[in-house]
Short mmCIF file of C-alpha atoms in Angstrom, two decimals:
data_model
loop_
_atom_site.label_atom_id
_atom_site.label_comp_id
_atom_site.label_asym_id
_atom_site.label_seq_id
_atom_site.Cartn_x
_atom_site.Cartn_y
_atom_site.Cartn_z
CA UNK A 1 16.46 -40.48 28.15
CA UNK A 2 15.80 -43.95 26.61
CA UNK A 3 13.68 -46.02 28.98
CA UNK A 4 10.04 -46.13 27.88
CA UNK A 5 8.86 -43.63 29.56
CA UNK A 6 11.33 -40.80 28.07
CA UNK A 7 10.74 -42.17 25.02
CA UNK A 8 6.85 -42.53 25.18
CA UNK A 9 6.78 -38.34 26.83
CA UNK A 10 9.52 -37.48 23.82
CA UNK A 11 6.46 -38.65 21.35
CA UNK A 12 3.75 -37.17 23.77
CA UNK A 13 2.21 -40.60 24.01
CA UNK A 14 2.51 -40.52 27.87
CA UNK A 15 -0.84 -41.15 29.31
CA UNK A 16 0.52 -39.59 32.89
CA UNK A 17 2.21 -36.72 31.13
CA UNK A 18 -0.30 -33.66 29.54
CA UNK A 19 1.20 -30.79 27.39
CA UNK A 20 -0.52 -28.00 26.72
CA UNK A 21 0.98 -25.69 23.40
CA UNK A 22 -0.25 -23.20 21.35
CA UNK A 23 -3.28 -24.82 18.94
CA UNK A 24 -2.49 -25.22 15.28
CA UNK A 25 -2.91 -21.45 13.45
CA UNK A 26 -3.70 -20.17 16.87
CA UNK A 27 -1.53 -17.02 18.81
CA UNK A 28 -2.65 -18.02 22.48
CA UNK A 29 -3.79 -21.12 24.73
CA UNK A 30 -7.53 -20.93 25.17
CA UNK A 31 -9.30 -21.66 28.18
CA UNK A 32 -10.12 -24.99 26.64
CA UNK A 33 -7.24 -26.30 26.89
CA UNK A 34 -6.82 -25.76 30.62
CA UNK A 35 -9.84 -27.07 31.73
CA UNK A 36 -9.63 -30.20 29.98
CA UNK A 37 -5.70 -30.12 31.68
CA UNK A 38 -7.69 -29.91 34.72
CA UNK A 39 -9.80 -33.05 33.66
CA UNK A 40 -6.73 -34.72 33.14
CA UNK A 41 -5.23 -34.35 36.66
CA UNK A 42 -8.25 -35.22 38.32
CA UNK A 43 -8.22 -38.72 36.77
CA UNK A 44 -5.73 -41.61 37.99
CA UNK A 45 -2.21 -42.52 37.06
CA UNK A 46 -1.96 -45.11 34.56
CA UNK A 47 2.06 -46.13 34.32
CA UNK A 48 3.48 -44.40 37.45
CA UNK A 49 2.53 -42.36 41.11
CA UNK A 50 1.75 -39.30 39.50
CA UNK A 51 0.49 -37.17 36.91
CA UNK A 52 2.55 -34.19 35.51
CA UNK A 53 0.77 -31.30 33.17
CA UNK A 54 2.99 -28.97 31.34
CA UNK A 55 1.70 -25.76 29.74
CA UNK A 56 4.33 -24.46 26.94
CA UNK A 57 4.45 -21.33 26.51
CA UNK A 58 3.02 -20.37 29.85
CA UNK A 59 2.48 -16.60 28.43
CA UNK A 60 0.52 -17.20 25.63
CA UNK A 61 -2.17 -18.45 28.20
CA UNK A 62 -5.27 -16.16 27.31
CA UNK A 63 -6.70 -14.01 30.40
CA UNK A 64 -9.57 -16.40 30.68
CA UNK A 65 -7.34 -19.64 30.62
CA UNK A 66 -4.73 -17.93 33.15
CA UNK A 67 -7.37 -17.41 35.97
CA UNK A 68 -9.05 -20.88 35.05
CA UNK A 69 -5.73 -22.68 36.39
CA UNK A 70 -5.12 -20.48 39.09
CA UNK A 71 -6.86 -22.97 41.64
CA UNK A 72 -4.93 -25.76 40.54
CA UNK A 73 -1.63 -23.95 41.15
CA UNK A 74 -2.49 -23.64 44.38
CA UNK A 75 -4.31 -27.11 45.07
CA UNK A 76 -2.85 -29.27 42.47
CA UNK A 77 -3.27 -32.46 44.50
CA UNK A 78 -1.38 -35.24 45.95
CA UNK A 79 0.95 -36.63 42.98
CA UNK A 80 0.29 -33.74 40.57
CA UNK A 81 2.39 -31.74 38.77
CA UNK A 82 2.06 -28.71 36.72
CA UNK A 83 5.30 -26.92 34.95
CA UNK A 84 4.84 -23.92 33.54
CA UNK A 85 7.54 -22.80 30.77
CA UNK A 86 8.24 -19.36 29.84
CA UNK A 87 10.73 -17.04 28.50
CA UNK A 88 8.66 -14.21 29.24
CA UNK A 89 7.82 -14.78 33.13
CA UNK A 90 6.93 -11.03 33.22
CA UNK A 91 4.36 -11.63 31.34
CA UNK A 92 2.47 -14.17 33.23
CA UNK A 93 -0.42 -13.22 35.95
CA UNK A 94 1.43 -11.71 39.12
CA UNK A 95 -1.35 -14.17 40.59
CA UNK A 96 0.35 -17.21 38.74
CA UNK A 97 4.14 -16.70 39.16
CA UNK A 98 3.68 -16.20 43.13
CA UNK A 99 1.94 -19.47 43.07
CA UNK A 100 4.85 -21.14 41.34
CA UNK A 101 8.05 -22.26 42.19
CA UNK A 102 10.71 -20.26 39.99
CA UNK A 103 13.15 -22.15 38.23
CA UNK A 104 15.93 -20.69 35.95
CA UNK A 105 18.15 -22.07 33.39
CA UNK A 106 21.08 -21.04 31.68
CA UNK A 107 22.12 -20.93 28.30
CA UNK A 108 23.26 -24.06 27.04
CA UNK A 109 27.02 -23.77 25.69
CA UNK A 110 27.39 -23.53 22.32
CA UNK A 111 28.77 -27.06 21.66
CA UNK A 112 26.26 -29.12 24.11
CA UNK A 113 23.75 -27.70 21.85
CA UNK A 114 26.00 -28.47 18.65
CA UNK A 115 26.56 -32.27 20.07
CA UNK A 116 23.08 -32.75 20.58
CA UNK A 117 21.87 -31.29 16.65
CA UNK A 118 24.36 -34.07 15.53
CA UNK A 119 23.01 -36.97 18.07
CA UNK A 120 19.87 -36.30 16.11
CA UNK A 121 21.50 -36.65 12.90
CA UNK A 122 21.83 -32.86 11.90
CA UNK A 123 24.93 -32.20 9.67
CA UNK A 124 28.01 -30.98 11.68
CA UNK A 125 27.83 -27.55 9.65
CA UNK A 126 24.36 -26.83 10.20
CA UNK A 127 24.79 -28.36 13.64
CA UNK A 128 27.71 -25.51 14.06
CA UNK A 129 25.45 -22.92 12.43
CA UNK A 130 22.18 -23.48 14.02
CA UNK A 131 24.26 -23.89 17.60
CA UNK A 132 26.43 -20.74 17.05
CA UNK A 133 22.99 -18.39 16.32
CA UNK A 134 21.12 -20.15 19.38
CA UNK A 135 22.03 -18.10 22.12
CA UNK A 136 21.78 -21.23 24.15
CA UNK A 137 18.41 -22.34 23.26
CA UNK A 138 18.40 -25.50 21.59
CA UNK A 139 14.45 -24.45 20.96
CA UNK A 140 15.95 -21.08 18.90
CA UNK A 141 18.56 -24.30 17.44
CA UNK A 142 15.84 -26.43 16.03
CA UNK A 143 13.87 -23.35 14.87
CA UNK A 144 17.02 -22.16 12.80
CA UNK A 145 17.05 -25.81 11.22
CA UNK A 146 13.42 -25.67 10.28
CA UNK A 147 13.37 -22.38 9.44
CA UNK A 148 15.80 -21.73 5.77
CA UNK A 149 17.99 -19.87 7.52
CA UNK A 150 20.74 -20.26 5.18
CA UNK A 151 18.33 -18.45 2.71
CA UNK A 152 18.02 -15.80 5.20
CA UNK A 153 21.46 -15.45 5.76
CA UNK A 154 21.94 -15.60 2.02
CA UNK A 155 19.76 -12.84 1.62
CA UNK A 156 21.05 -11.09 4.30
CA UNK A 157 24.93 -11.21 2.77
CA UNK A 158 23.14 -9.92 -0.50
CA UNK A 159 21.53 -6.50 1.09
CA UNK A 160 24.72 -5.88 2.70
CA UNK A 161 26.68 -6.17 -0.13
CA UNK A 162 24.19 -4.26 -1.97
CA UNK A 163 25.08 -1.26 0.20
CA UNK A 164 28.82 -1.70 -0.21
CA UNK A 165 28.14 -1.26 -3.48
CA UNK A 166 25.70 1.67 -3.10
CA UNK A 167 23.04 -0.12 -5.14
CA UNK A 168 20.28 -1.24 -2.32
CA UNK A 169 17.94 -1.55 -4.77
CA UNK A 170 19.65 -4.93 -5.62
CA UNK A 171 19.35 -6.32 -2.16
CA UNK A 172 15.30 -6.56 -2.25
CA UNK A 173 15.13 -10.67 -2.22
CA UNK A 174 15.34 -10.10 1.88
CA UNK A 175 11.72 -7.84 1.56
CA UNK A 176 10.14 -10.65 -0.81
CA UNK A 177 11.72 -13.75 1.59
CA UNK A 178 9.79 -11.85 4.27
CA UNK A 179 6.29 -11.44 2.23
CA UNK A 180 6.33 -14.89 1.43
CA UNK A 181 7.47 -16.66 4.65
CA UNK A 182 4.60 -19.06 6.24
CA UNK A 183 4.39 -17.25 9.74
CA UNK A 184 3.05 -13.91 8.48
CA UNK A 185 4.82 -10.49 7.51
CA UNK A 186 5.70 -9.37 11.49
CA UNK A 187 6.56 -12.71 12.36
CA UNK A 188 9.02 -13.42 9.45
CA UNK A 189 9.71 -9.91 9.98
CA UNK A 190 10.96 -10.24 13.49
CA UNK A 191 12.62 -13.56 12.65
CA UNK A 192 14.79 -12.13 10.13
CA UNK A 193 15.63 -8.65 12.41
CA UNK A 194 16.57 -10.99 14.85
CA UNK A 195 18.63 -13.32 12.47
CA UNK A 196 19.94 -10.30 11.14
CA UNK A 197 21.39 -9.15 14.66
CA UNK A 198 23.37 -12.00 15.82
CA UNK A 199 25.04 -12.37 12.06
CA UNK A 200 25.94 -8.93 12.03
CA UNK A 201 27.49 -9.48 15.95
CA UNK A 202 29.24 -12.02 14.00
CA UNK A 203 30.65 -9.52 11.08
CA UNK A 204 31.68 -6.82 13.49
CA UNK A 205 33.16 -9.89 16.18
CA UNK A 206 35.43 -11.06 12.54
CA UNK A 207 36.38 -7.76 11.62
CA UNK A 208 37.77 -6.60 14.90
CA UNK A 209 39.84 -9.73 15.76
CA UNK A 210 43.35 -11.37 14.59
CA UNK A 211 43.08 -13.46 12.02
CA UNK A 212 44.16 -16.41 14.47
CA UNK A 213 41.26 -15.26 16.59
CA UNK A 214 39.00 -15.88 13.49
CA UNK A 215 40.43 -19.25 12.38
CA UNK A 216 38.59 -20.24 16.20
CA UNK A 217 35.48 -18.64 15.39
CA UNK A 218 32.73 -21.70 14.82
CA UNK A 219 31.13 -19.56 12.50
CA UNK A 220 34.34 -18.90 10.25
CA UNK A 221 33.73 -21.86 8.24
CA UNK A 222 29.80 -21.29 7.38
CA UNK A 223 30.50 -17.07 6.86
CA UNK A 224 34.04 -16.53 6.28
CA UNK A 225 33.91 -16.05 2.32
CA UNK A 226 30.23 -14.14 2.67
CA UNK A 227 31.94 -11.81 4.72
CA UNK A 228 35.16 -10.92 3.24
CA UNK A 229 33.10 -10.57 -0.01
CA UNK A 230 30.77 -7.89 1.97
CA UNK A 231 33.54 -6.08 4.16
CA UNK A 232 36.23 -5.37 1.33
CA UNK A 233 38.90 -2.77 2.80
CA UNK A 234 36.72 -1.79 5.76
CA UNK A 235 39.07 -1.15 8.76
CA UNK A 236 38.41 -0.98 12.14
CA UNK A 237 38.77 2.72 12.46
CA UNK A 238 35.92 2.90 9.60
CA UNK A 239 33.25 1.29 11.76
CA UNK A 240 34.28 3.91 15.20
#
């Protein structure tokens, strides 16, 4: 939105509006953070009628912090709010999700997410890149533009061809790109298995289609010459 209060909750300058995320360095929301949420909601509104607390990602709550805002949930309060965000709802308390109103969404399509990248002044071919690996998250969208993906996928286009050319010893740069990323060896290791999945969906979704079918892909422009580099001759009946 773009009245001031959208814009003052986009900068988290809200003074009716509390988020609660993961600490800097830190894997889980301590119980800290929820009771001071809890401080929060007890005070009065300053700008509108009511006071609204989200807690993002819900399931990185720890044990302690989960059972601190379980009265809350169930007597937030006239005019309070609390939204809980998750991917994971399985993982949350059985305690907290039947206290909670269940909400789902659904992917975003591919080019809402690609039309908002480029409202925010994203090129249109990282905007197409970082859209087309999203699966409809424009969080797993932004995360792909700070992350250097196109490293990743560079490196990833490098092993592969590597084993085309039966010399894997050559594709080692995706090993070191994983030892040196900022998040930690499992997490940069799970970010680039996961990259790794979707491009390869990609390679086998190029390789099995008509070439007019291709020329549509939104991905043909960023991958097209990596991947006819890395699949050669292969045929269909090669990869069945």
């Amino acid at each position: 939105g773009n009245c001031i209060s959208c814009r003052k909750i986009a900068k988290n300058v809200h003074p009716d509006v509390f988020c609660v995320t993961l600490p800097n360095e830190k894997k889980s929301i301590p119980v800290e953070s929820v009771r001071e949420l809890e401080k929060t909601l007890k005070t009065k509104p300053h700008e509108g009628r009511a006071k609204v607390a989200i807690i993002d990602p819900a399931d990185k709550m720890t044990e302690s912090a989960s059972n601190a805002i379980l009265k809350t949930l169930e007597e937030p309060g006239p005019g309070r709010y609390l939204i809980l965000i998750s991917s994971r709802a399985a993982a949350l308390l059985p305690t907290i999700r039947s206290r909670c109103q269940i909400v789902m969404f659904t992917p975003l399509p591919s080019l809402t997410i690609e039309k908002l990248l480029i409202s925010r002044g994203i090129s249109h071919e990282n905007a197409v890149l970082a859209s087309s690996l999203s699966g409809g998250s424009m969080t797993d969208a932004l995360s792909y533009l700070e992350e250097d993906t196109i490293t990743k996928i560079d490196c990833l286009f490098k092993f592969l061809s590597s084993l085309n050319a039966k010399t894997p010893l050559s594709g080692l740069d995706s090993i070191d790109l994983v030892k040196t990323g900022k998040n930690g060896i499992r997490t940069e290791t799970l970010s680039f298995l996961h990259l790794s999945t979707i491009v390869m969906s990609e390679i086998l979704w190029i390789i099995t289609h008509s070439q007019e079918d291709i020329t549509e892909h939104p991905l043909c422009n960023v991958f097209e010459k990596k991947i006819k580099s890395i699949i050669g001759t292969i045929s269909v009946s090669e990869l069945t």
